[in-house]
XYZ file of C-alpha atoms in Angstrom:
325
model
C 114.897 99.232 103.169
C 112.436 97.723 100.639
C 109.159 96.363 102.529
C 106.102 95.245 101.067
C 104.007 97.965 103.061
C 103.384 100.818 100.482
C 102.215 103.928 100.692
C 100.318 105.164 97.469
C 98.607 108.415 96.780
C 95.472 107.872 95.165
C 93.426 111.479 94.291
C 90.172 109.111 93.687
C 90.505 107.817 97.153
C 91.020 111.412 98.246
C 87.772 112.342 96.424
C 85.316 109.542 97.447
C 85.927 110.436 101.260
C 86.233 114.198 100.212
C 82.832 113.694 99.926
C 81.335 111.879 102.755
C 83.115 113.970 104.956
C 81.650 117.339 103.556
C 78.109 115.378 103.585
C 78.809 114.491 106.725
C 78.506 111.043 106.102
C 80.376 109.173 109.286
C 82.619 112.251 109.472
C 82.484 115.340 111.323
C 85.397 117.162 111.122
C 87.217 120.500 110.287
C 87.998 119.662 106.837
C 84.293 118.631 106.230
C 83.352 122.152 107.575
C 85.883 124.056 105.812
C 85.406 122.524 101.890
C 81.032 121.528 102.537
C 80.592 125.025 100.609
C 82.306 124.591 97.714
C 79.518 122.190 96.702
C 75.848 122.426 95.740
C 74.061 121.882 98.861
C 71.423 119.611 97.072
C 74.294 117.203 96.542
C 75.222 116.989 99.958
C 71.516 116.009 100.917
C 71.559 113.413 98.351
C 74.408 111.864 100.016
C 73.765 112.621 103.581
C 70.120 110.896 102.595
C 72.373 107.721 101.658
C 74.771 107.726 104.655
C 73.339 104.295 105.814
C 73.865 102.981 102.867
C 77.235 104.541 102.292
C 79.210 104.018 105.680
C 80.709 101.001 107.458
C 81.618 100.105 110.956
C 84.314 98.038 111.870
C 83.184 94.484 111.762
C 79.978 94.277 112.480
C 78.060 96.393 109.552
C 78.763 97.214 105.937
C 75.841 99.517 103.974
C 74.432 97.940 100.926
C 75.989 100.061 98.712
C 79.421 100.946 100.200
C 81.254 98.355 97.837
C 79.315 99.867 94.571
C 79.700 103.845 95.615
C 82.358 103.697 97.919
C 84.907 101.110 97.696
C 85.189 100.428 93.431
C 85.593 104.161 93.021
C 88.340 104.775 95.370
C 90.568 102.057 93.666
C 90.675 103.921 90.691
C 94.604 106.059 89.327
C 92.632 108.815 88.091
C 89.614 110.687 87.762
C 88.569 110.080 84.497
C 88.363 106.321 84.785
C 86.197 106.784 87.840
C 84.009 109.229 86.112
C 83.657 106.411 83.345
C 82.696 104.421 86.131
C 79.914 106.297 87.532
C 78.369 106.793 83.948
C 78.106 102.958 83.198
C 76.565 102.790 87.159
C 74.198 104.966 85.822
C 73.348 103.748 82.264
C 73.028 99.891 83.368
C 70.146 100.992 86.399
C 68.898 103.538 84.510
C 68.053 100.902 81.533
C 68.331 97.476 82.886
C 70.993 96.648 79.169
C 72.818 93.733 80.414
C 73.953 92.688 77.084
C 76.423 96.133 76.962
C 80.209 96.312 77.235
C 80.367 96.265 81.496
C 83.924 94.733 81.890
C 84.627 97.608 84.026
C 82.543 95.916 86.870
C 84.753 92.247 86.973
C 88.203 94.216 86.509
C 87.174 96.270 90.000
C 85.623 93.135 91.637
C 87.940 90.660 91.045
C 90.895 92.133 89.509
C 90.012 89.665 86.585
C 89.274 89.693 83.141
C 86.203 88.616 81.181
C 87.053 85.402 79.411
C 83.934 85.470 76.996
C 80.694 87.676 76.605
C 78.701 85.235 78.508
C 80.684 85.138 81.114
C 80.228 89.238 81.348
C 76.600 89.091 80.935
C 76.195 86.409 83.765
C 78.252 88.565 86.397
C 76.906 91.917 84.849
C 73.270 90.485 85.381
C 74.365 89.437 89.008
C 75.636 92.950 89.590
C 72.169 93.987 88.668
C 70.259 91.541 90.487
C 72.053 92.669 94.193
C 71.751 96.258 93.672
C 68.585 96.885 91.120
C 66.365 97.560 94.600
C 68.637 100.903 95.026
C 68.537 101.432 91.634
C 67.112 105.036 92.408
C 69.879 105.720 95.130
C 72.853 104.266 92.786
C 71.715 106.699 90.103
C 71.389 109.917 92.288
C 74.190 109.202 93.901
C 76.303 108.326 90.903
C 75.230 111.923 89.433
C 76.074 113.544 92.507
C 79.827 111.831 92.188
C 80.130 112.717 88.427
C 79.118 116.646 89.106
C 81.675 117.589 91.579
C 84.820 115.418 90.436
C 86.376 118.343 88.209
C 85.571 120.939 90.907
C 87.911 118.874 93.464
C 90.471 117.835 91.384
C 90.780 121.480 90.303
C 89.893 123.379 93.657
C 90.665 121.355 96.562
C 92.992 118.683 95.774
C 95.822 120.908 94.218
C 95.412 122.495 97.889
C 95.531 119.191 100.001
C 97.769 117.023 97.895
C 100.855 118.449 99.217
C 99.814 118.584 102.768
C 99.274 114.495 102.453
C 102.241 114.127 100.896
C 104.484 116.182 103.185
C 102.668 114.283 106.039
C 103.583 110.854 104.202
C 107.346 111.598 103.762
C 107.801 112.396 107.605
C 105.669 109.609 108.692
C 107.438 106.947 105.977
C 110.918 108.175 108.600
C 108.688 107.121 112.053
C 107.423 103.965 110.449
C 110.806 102.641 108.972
C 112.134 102.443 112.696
C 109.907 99.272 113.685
C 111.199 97.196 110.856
C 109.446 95.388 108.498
C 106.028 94.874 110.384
C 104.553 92.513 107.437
C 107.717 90.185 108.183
C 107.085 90.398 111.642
C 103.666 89.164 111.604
C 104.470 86.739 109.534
C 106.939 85.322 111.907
C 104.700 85.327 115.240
C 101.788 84.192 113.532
C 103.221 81.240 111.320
C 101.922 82.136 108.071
C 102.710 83.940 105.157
C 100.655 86.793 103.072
C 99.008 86.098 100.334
C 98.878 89.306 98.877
C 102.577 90.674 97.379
C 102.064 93.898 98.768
C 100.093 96.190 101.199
C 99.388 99.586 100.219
C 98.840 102.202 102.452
C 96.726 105.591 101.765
C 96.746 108.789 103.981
C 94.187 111.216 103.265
C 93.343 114.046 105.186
C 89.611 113.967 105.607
C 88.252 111.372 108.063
C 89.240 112.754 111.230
C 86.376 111.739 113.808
C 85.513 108.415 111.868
C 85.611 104.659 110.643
C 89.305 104.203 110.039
C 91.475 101.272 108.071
C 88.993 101.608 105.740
C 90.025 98.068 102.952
C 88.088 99.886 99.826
C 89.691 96.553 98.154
C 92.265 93.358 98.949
C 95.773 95.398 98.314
C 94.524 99.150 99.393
C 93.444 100.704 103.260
C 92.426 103.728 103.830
C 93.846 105.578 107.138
C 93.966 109.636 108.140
C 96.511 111.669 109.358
C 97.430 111.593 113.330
C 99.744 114.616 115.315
C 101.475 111.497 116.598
C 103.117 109.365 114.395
C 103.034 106.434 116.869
C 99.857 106.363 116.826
C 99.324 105.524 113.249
C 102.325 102.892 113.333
C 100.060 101.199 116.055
C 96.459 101.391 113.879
C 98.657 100.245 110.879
C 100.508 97.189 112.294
C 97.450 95.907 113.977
C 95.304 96.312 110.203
C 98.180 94.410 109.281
C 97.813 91.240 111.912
C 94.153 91.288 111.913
C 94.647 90.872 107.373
C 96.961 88.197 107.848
C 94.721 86.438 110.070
C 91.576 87.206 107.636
C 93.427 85.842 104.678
C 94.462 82.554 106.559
C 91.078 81.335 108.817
C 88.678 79.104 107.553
C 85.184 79.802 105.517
C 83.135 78.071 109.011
C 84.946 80.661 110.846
C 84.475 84.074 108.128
C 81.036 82.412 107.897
C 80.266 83.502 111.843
C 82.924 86.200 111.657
C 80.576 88.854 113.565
C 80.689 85.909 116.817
C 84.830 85.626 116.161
C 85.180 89.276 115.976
C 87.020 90.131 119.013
C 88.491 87.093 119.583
C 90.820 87.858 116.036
C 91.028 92.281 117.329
C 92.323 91.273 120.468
C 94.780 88.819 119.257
C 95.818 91.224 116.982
C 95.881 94.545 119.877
C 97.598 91.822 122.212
C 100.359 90.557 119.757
C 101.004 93.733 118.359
C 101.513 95.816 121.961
C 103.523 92.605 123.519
C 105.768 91.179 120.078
C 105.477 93.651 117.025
C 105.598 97.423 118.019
C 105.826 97.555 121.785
C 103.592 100.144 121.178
C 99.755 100.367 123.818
C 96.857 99.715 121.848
C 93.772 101.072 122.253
C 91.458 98.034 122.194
C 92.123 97.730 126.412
C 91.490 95.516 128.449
C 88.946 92.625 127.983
C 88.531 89.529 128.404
C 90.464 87.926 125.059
C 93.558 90.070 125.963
C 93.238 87.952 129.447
C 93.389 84.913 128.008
C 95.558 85.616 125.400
C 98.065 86.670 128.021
C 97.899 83.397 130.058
C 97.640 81.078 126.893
C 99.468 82.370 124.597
C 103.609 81.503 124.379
C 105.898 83.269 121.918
C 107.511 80.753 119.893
C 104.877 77.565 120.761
C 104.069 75.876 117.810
C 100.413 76.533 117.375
C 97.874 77.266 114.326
C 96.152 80.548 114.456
C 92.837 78.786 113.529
C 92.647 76.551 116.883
C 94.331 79.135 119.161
C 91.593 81.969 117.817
C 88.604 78.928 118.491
C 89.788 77.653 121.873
C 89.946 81.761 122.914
C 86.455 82.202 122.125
C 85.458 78.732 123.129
C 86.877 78.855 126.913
C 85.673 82.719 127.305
C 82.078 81.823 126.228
C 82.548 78.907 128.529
C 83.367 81.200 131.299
C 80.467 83.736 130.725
C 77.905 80.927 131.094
C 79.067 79.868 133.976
C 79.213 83.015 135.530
C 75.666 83.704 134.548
C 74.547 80.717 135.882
C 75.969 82.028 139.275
C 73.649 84.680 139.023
């Protein structure tokens, strides 16, 4: 059956966490242990120096340079484009040129083309502006990226590649029974996703770690669980809690941090009740409560005033409890 939920294999993707998990940069695994020697151990230190910068967690904190050194790099096809990449990181902080060729930073951005030179040089010299204060980071840690790329693609990836993608063929069979969950979601939720497709990537490195990783709109990042139900559960609920992202407001992604678990637990709730059937592992709190006792399959209602009144009535509630006090 044809589904928009992809699953993609991506050996950039593979590398970029390769390395923060033998840094041990939010990871600390087996895999990190087994390939850390392969590499220079000055390297690791760079990056392990950066890890703040580097690492995100869940909703509430993104490092300053996880989109720059992270996320662009693991949306590349191949390595050689995300080498080229990491040498035009390091030539515009190493001289400040804004008036080079940089298209390669509004492509990975925005998906979009330049339209004029001017238009480059204004986003380019943005780029700059946001990042120049890490300028010393951005260039070690670009160096660090650009030395060990060939020695992975040639030494561990030939090695791990068909684990991944023996793993991905068995799990595609366990997924395929619970239908098409993008459908699904669309259907309880009463909207429709704006993206035409959402692509899945299973690497086998980040074990003990930040997980549904979005390195960009179309592309998440997820590892490799013993049970297979598992997975279908973290994967279905990444895709309710998207389809809400993509249709609330600005106000409310504007104060997301203060809507955060209002939109998780709608999405742990809907998905154990309607979509898989399957126990998440959110548990029980006070939003699941609610949603339980306010929330009808099949009333007519708009996710934007349901995911308001939750968080409106609960901090309602706390208040008046404290005042008890």
């Amino acid at each position: 059956m044809e589904t928009r939920l992809k699953f993609k294999e991506s050996i950039c993707t593979s590398y970029v966490f390769h390395m923060l998990s033998v840094a041990n940069i939010g990871y600390e695994n087996d895999y990190g242990t087994k390939y850390k020697d392969y590499h220079h151990l000055e390297d690791l230190k760079i990056l392990k120096n950066n890890e703040t910068y580097l690492t995100v967690e869940g909703g509430s904190r993104c490092g300053q340079l996880y989109t720059l050194m992270v996320g662009i790099p693991a949306t590349y096809d191949n390595i050689m484009d995300m080498d080229s990449y990491f040498h035009s990181i390091i030539e515009l902080f190493s001289t400040g040129d804004l008036n080079r060729e940089y298209s390669i930073f509004r492509n990975r951005y925005t998906g979009e083309a330049f339209e004029d030179l001017s238009q480059q040089r204004a986003f380019v010299n943005e780029v700059y502006e946001i990042f120049n204060t890490y300028s010393t980071e951005i260039i070690d840690i670009a160096h660090v990226m650009l030395r060990n790329s060939k020695l992975f693609q040639e030494r561990v990836y030939e090695k791990t590649r068909p684990i991944v993608n023996e793993y991905t063929k068995a799990f595609k069979q366990t997924i395929g029974k619970f239908g098409d969950l993008m459908s699904k979601w669309e259907q309880i939720l009463l909207v429709a996703y704006k993206i035409p497709n959402f692509n899945v990537i299973l690497i086998d490195s980040i074990d003990n770690g930040a997980q549904a990783i979005d390195i960009n709109q179309l592309n998440d990042v997820f590892g490799m669980y013993d049970n297979h139900e598992v997975l279908v559960r973290f994967i279905s609920h990444e895709l309710g809690t998207y389809l809400m992202m993509e249709n609330l407001s600005d106000e409310v992604k504007s104060d997301l941090l203060d809507y955060w678990n209002a939109i998780e637990s709608l999405s742990s709730y809907l998905n154990t009740m309607y979509i898989t059937g399957l126990a998440d592992d959110v548990g029980a709190n006070e939003y699941i409560e609610w949603y339980k006792s306010n929330y009808e399959m099949g009333s007519d209602f708009i996710l934007e005033q349901l995911i308001k009144k939750a968080r409106e009535e609960i901090e309602k509630n706390r208040k008046r409890k404290n005042s008890e006090f």
